[in-house]
Every structure is written in C-alpha cells, then in structure tokens.
Amino acid sequence: MVPATRILAALAFTVAAPVVVLGWLWLVGRLEAVVPHRLQRRLVPWLWLAPALVPVGVFLAWPLANTVWLSLRDAGSRSWAGLDNYRYLVTSGEVHTALRNNLLWLVLLTGGCLVVGLAVAVLTDRVRYESLAKAAVVLPTAIPFVAGAVIWRFMYQYRPPGLAQTGTLNAVLTAVGAAPVAWLVDGRTNNAALIGVGVWMTAGFATVILSAALKAVPPELHEAARIDGAGPWQAFRHVILPELRPAIVVTATLVAVSAFKAFDIVYAMTNGNYRTDVIANLMYRQLFVDQDYGRASAIAVLLTLLAAPILLVNARATRRSAP
C-alpha cells in the first residue's frame, strides 16, 4: 500500500508544478506589458528565466555549497576541521591511486569510445548492413552498467592452471595453449580489463552521435574531393574529419565526464581492490562504510573540480558549433 503522503507528493510534482510554472509565465507576460521600457531589458529576461533558475539553485547550487561546507567539518559534521580533509586528499596514497586510475579511465575510455565509434560510423556508412552493424555496437548501451559488469566478470573468470576454465577469455587462451590470466587480480591487466567493459558499454553512444554528424556532411564535399583525385584516406583526413570535429569534441567531453564518474563497473567487479580504486568508489567508501562525511565531501568537491574544465570545453564547443 502506497502511503498517502507519497501520492500527494507525486501529484504535487506532476500537476501542481506545471500549473505554477504556467501561471508564472502568464504573470510575466502581463508584467512585461506594464513594466517601463527602460527596465524591460534588465528585469524581464530574469523573470522569464526564473522557473529554470529556481530548480538549478535548489537542486544544484545549494547542494554544491552544502558539500563545500561539509568538507570543512569533521567526520561527523559536528565541529570545524578546516583544511584537514583537503590535506588528506594531498597526502593519502589511496587518493593518489584513485586519481591515477581515473586518469587511465579518462584517456583509455575516451580514446577507445572515439576510435570505435568513429570506425563503426565511417566503415558502415552507405552499406546495406549499416543498421545491423550499428545495432550490434549500440545494443550494450541498453544494459545497466552493473548488469554489464556481472556479464564481464564471468567472461574474466579465472581458475588456476590445470583446472577447467569457466571464464570465456581464459577458456579461449587455454584452448590455444596459452596460460590463463587473472584479469581482475593481476595489476598489469585489471584496470585495462575494467576500462574495456566501459568501452564496450559506452562506444554505442559515441557511434550514434558521430554517425549522425557524418550523415550531415554535405555530399558536395565528397564529390569535390573525388573530382580532385583524393583517395579514401585523404578524403577522410582533409574533408570528413574537419567536418566531424565539433561532434568529436562534444562526444569526447561527455565520455570524459563519465570516465570521472566511473563507479558501477569498478564496484561490481573489484570493489576497488587490487589497486583498481577510482575517485567515485573512494567517495562511496568514505561516506557509507567509514561514515566520514568530511572526507567524502572533500572528495566530491575534488571530483567536481576535475570535471568542471571538461564541462567548460563542452559548453564552448557547443556554442561554436551552433548556427
């Protein structure tokens, strides 16, 4: 039985909120007609933006400010800690390991998704089985990250040499005479194995965006390159790639932000063990396991600062590509 308070809250958000917004817009329209002309350019735009700015302030600005405040408090948020939590970020070895792994995620996940997405978009363009090939790449994006991590954990399953290998990859290796690999335990392979799962589940997103951008390249450019005697590689490098640059930048920044937020795959497959920790997993452990709200908030601030430049690059690229 659903409590009555939850039903009333659902009705408030689905019915009352749109009514309030529409009423506010109607009121602003009436005010615009009576506000003096010299105030319209300064006041009226902010009135129109108020329905968007209020949720941003409530659900984004205020939680961010509160997180910064909590990062300056002790573990239980009972007393002032100053910069002690940020000192932990600078001196802690586990934070350094997580930052190094996040850098690996940033480079390999972003690069892998762009390479796979661009290759699929270009190689399947104008072929009869284009939809089928793209569907095979895009399909994993419909799977939750935790489910994908469980699938690949079975794929990476390891058993000592001499025993029957239940993991698909190690079964293939032993079938051709190679030794099985402890993919998720061996420090030489575990981070790459986790990132490979991320590429498998995210490359479809890059494929969709880059394929749409490729379809938007004017056919006249292809024809002009062919008339000038450009080969396939020259046409791709000097004609197609410059046209795809805005889409590539936007895709790269979005995937890069997801690399900084990597959590599900790491948590489900290794839980940060064997030196595979990432910032988001470290924040989760500090908050829910160690119950250190100060350090968890400081890590959240660090994660925000790391992602902010990428978001600014994305905003600039989107503004430049706008007509």
Coordinates of C-alpha atoms in Angstrom, one line a residue:
M1 CA 0.0 0.0 0.0
V2 CA 1.5 3.3 -1.1
P3 CA 1.3 6.0 1.7
A4 CA -1.0 8.9 1.1
T5 CA 1.9 11.4 1.6
R6 CA 3.8 9.8 -1.4
I7 CA 0.6 10.1 -3.5
L8 CA 0.2 13.7 -2.6
A9 CA 3.9 14.4 -3.3
A10 CA 3.6 12.8 -6.7
L11 CA 0.5 14.8 -7.5
A12 CA 2.3 18.0 -6.4
F13 CA 5.2 17.4 -8.8
T14 CA 3.1 16.2 -11.8
V15 CA 0.2 18.5 -11.5
A16 CA 0.9 21.5 -9.3
A17 CA 4.4 22.2 -10.6
P18 CA 3.3 22.6 -14.2
V19 CA 0.3 24.8 -13.1
V20 CA 2.6 27.0 -11.1
V21 CA 5.1 27.4 -14.0
L22 CA 2.3 28.2 -16.5
G23 CA 0.8 30.7 -14.0
W24 CA 4.2 32.3 -13.6
L25 CA 4.8 32.6 -17.3
W26 CA 1.3 34.2 -17.7
L27 CA 2.1 36.7 -14.9
V28 CA 5.4 37.6 -16.5
G29 CA 3.6 38.2 -19.8
R30 CA 1.2 40.6 -18.1
L31 CA 4.0 42.3 -16.3
E32 CA 6.0 42.8 -19.4
A33 CA 3.3 45.0 -20.8
V34 CA 3.3 47.3 -17.8
V35 CA 7.0 47.4 -16.9
P36 CA 8.7 50.7 -18.0
H37 CA 10.7 50.2 -21.2
R38 CA 14.0 51.1 -19.5
L39 CA 13.6 48.2 -17.0
Q40 CA 12.4 45.6 -19.5
R41 CA 15.9 44.7 -20.8
R42 CA 17.3 44.3 -17.2
L43 CA 14.3 42.8 -15.4
V44 CA 12.1 40.8 -17.8
P45 CA 14.7 38.3 -19.0
W46 CA 15.4 37.3 -15.4
L47 CA 11.7 36.9 -14.8
W48 CA 11.4 34.6 -17.8
L49 CA 14.4 32.5 -16.6
A50 CA 13.1 32.2 -13.0
P51 CA 11.3 28.9 -13.5
A52 CA 14.6 27.4 -14.7
L53 CA 16.9 29.2 -12.2
V54 CA 15.0 28.2 -9.1
P55 CA 15.3 24.5 -9.7
V56 CA 19.0 25.0 -10.6
G57 CA 19.5 26.8 -7.3
V58 CA 17.6 24.3 -5.2
F59 CA 19.0 21.1 -6.8
L60 CA 22.4 22.2 -7.9
A61 CA 23.8 25.3 -6.3
W62 CA 22.6 24.7 -2.8
P63 CA 23.8 21.1 -2.6
L64 CA 27.2 22.1 -4.0
A65 CA 27.6 24.9 -1.4
N66 CA 26.5 22.5 1.3
T67 CA 29.0 19.9 0.2
V68 CA 31.8 22.5 0.3
W69 CA 30.7 23.4 3.9
L70 CA 30.6 19.8 4.9
S71 CA 34.1 19.3 3.5
L72 CA 35.4 21.8 6.1
R73 CA 33.8 19.8 9.0
D74 CA 35.0 16.7 10.8
A75 CA 33.9 13.1 10.1
G76 CA 30.5 13.5 11.9
S77 CA 30.0 17.2 10.8
R78 CA 29.9 18.2 14.5
S79 CA 32.9 20.5 14.6
W80 CA 35.2 22.6 12.4
A81 CA 38.0 20.8 10.7
G82 CA 39.4 23.5 8.4
L83 CA 41.5 22.1 5.6
D84 CA 42.2 18.7 7.2
N85 CA 40.1 16.9 4.8
Y86 CA 41.8 18.5 1.8
R87 CA 45.2 17.7 3.4
Y88 CA 44.0 14.1 3.4
L89 CA 43.5 14.4 -0.4
V90 CA 47.0 15.7 -0.9
T91 CA 48.8 13.2 1.3
S92 CA 46.7 10.0 1.1
G93 CA 48.2 7.1 -1.1
E94 CA 44.7 5.7 -1.8
V95 CA 43.6 9.1 -3.2
H96 CA 46.7 9.2 -5.4
T97 CA 46.0 5.6 -6.7
A98 CA 42.4 6.6 -7.4
L99 CA 43.5 9.7 -9.3
R100 CA 46.0 7.7 -11.3
N101 CA 43.3 5.2 -12.2
N102 CA 40.8 7.9 -13.1
L103 CA 43.5 9.3 -15.5
L104 CA 43.7 5.9 -17.1
W105 CA 39.9 5.9 -17.4
L106 CA 39.9 9.4 -18.9
V107 CA 42.5 8.6 -21.6
L108 CA 41.6 5.0 -22.5
L109 CA 37.8 5.2 -22.2
T110 CA 37.6 8.4 -24.1
G111 CA 40.1 7.3 -26.8
G112 CA 38.6 3.8 -27.1
C113 CA 35.0 5.1 -27.5
L114 CA 36.0 7.7 -30.1
V115 CA 38.1 5.2 -32.1
V116 CA 35.4 2.5 -32.0
G117 CA 32.5 5.0 -32.6
L118 CA 34.3 6.7 -35.5
A119 CA 35.4 3.5 -37.1
V120 CA 31.9 2.0 -37.0
A121 CA 30.3 5.2 -38.2
V122 CA 32.7 5.6 -41.2
L123 CA 33.1 1.9 -42.2
T124 CA 29.4 1.2 -42.1
D125 CA 28.3 4.3 -43.9
R126 CA 26.4 3.7 -47.1
V127 CA 26.4 -0.1 -46.8
R128 CA 23.4 -2.4 -46.8
Y129 CA 24.0 -3.9 -43.4
E130 CA 24.7 -0.5 -41.7
S131 CA 21.7 -0.7 -39.3
L132 CA 22.6 -4.2 -38.2
A133 CA 26.3 -3.3 -37.6
K134 CA 25.4 -0.2 -35.6
A135 CA 22.8 -2.1 -33.6
A136 CA 25.4 -4.6 -32.5
V137 CA 27.6 -1.7 -31.2
V138 CA 24.7 0.3 -29.7
L139 CA 22.9 -2.6 -28.0
P140 CA 25.2 -2.8 -24.9
T141 CA 24.2 0.8 -24.0
A142 CA 20.7 -0.5 -23.2
I143 CA 22.2 -2.8 -20.5
P144 CA 22.7 -1.3 -17.0
F145 CA 26.3 -0.9 -16.0
V146 CA 26.0 -3.3 -13.1
A147 CA 24.5 -6.0 -15.3
G148 CA 27.2 -5.5 -17.9
A149 CA 29.8 -5.7 -15.1
V150 CA 28.4 -9.0 -14.0
I151 CA 28.4 -10.4 -17.6
W152 CA 32.1 -9.5 -18.0
R153 CA 33.0 -10.8 -14.6
F154 CA 32.0 -14.2 -15.8
M155 CA 33.9 -13.5 -19.0
Y156 CA 37.1 -12.7 -17.0
Q157 CA 36.6 -15.6 -14.6
Y158 CA 40.0 -17.2 -13.6
R159 CA 41.0 -20.6 -12.3
P160 CA 44.5 -21.9 -11.6
P161 CA 46.3 -23.6 -14.5
G162 CA 45.4 -27.3 -14.8
L163 CA 41.7 -26.7 -13.9
A164 CA 38.9 -26.3 -16.3
Q165 CA 38.5 -22.6 -17.1
T166 CA 34.9 -21.4 -16.7
G167 CA 35.7 -17.8 -18.0
T168 CA 35.2 -17.4 -21.7
L169 CA 38.5 -15.5 -22.3
N170 CA 40.6 -17.9 -20.3
A171 CA 38.9 -20.9 -21.9
V172 CA 40.0 -19.5 -25.3
L173 CA 43.5 -18.9 -24.1
T174 CA 43.9 -22.4 -22.7
A175 CA 42.4 -23.8 -25.9
V176 CA 45.2 -22.3 -28.0
G177 CA 47.9 -23.4 -25.5
A178 CA 48.3 -20.2 -23.6
A179 CA 48.3 -19.8 -19.8
P180 CA 45.1 -18.4 -18.2
V181 CA 45.2 -14.8 -17.0
A182 CA 43.9 -13.4 -13.7
W183 CA 42.3 -10.4 -15.5
L184 CA 40.8 -8.7 -12.4
V185 CA 43.6 -9.5 -10.0
D186 CA 46.8 -9.0 -11.9
G187 CA 47.9 -5.4 -11.7
R188 CA 49.1 -5.5 -15.3
T189 CA 45.6 -6.2 -16.7
N190 CA 42.9 -5.3 -14.2
N191 CA 42.4 -1.6 -14.9
A192 CA 42.6 -2.2 -18.6
A193 CA 40.0 -5.0 -18.3
L194 CA 37.6 -2.7 -16.3
I195 CA 38.0 0.1 -18.9
G196 CA 37.4 -2.4 -21.7
V197 CA 34.0 -3.1 -20.2
G198 CA 33.4 0.6 -20.1
V199 CA 34.3 1.0 -23.8
W200 CA 32.0 -2.0 -24.6
M201 CA 29.1 -0.3 -22.9
T202 CA 29.7 3.3 -24.0
A203 CA 31.0 3.1 -27.6
G204 CA 27.5 2.9 -28.9
F205 CA 26.8 6.3 -27.5
A206 CA 29.7 7.7 -29.5
T207 CA 28.7 5.8 -32.6
V208 CA 25.2 7.3 -32.6
I209 CA 26.5 10.9 -32.3
L210 CA 29.3 10.5 -34.8
S211 CA 27.2 8.7 -37.3
A212 CA 24.6 11.4 -37.2
A213 CA 27.3 14.0 -37.7
L214 CA 28.7 12.0 -40.6
K215 CA 25.3 11.9 -42.3
A216 CA 25.2 15.7 -42.1
V217 CA 28.4 16.2 -44.1
P218 CA 27.3 17.8 -47.4
P219 CA 27.6 15.3 -50.4
E220 CA 29.1 18.1 -52.4
L221 CA 32.3 17.9 -50.3
H222 CA 32.6 14.2 -51.0
E223 CA 32.1 14.8 -54.7
A224 CA 34.7 17.7 -54.8
A225 CA 37.3 15.5 -53.1
R226 CA 36.7 12.7 -55.6
I227 CA 37.0 15.1 -58.5
D228 CA 40.2 16.5 -57.1
G229 CA 41.6 13.0 -57.0
A230 CA 41.7 12.5 -53.3
G231 CA 41.9 8.9 -52.1
P232 CA 39.7 7.5 -49.3
W233 CA 42.3 8.3 -46.6
Q234 CA 42.9 11.8 -47.9
A235 CA 39.2 12.5 -48.2
F236 CA 38.7 11.3 -44.6
R237 CA 41.6 13.3 -43.2
H238 CA 41.0 16.6 -45.1
V239 CA 37.3 16.6 -45.7
I240 CA 35.3 14.4 -43.3
L241 CA 37.4 14.8 -40.2
P242 CA 37.3 18.6 -40.1
E243 CA 33.5 18.4 -40.5
L244 CA 33.2 16.0 -37.7
R245 CA 35.5 17.9 -35.3
P246 CA 32.6 19.7 -33.3
A247 CA 30.8 16.3 -32.8
I248 CA 34.1 14.7 -31.8
V249 CA 34.8 17.3 -29.2
V250 CA 31.3 17.1 -27.7
T251 CA 31.4 13.3 -27.7
A252 CA 34.9 13.3 -26.1
T253 CA 33.9 15.7 -23.3
L254 CA 30.7 13.8 -22.5
V255 CA 32.6 10.5 -22.3
A256 CA 35.4 12.1 -20.3
V257 CA 32.9 13.3 -17.7
S258 CA 31.5 9.7 -17.5
A259 CA 35.1 8.5 -17.0
F260 CA 35.5 10.7 -14.0
K261 CA 32.2 9.4 -12.6
A262 CA 33.2 5.7 -13.2
F263 CA 31.8 3.7 -10.3
D264 CA 29.4 0.9 -11.2
I265 CA 31.8 -1.3 -13.1
V266 CA 34.6 -0.9 -10.5
Y267 CA 32.3 -1.5 -7.6
A268 CA 30.6 -4.6 -9.1
M269 CA 33.8 -6.2 -10.4
T270 CA 36.6 -5.5 -7.9
N271 CA 35.2 -3.0 -5.3
G272 CA 38.4 -1.1 -5.8
N273 CA 40.6 -4.0 -4.7
Y274 CA 44.0 -4.8 -6.4
R275 CA 44.7 -1.1 -6.9
T276 CA 41.7 -0.5 -9.1
D277 CA 40.1 2.2 -6.9
V278 CA 38.6 5.3 -8.6
I279 CA 37.5 8.6 -7.1
A280 CA 33.8 7.8 -7.0
N281 CA 34.4 4.4 -5.4
L282 CA 36.6 6.0 -2.8
M283 CA 34.0 8.6 -2.1
Y284 CA 31.3 5.9 -1.6
R285 CA 33.5 4.0 0.8
Q286 CA 34.3 7.1 2.9
L287 CA 30.6 8.0 3.0
F288 CA 28.8 4.7 3.6
V289 CA 31.5 2.4 5.0
D290 CA 33.7 4.7 7.1
Q291 CA 30.9 7.3 7.6
D292 CA 33.4 10.1 7.3
Y293 CA 31.2 12.9 5.8
G294 CA 34.0 15.4 5.8
R295 CA 36.4 13.4 3.7
A296 CA 33.6 12.2 1.4
S297 CA 32.5 15.8 0.8
A298 CA 36.1 16.8 0.1
I299 CA 36.4 14.0 -2.5
A300 CA 33.1 15.2 -4.0
V301 CA 34.5 18.7 -4.3
L302 CA 37.6 17.3 -5.9
L303 CA 35.6 15.3 -8.4
T304 CA 33.6 18.5 -9.3
L305 CA 36.8 20.5 -9.8
L306 CA 38.2 17.8 -12.1
A307 CA 35.1 17.6 -14.2
A308 CA 34.5 21.4 -14.4
P309 CA 37.1 22.2 -17.1
I310 CA 35.7 19.4 -19.3
L311 CA 32.2 20.8 -19.0
L312 CA 33.5 24.2 -19.9
V313 CA 35.2 22.8 -23.0
N314 CA 31.9 21.1 -23.9
A315 CA 30.0 24.3 -23.5
R316 CA 32.4 26.2 -25.6
A317 CA 32.4 23.6 -28.4
T318 CA 28.6 23.5 -28.4
R319 CA 28.5 27.3 -28.6
R320 CA 30.9 27.3 -31.6
S321 CA 29.0 24.7 -33.5
A322 CA 25.7 26.5 -33.1
P323 CA 24.5 28.2 -36.3

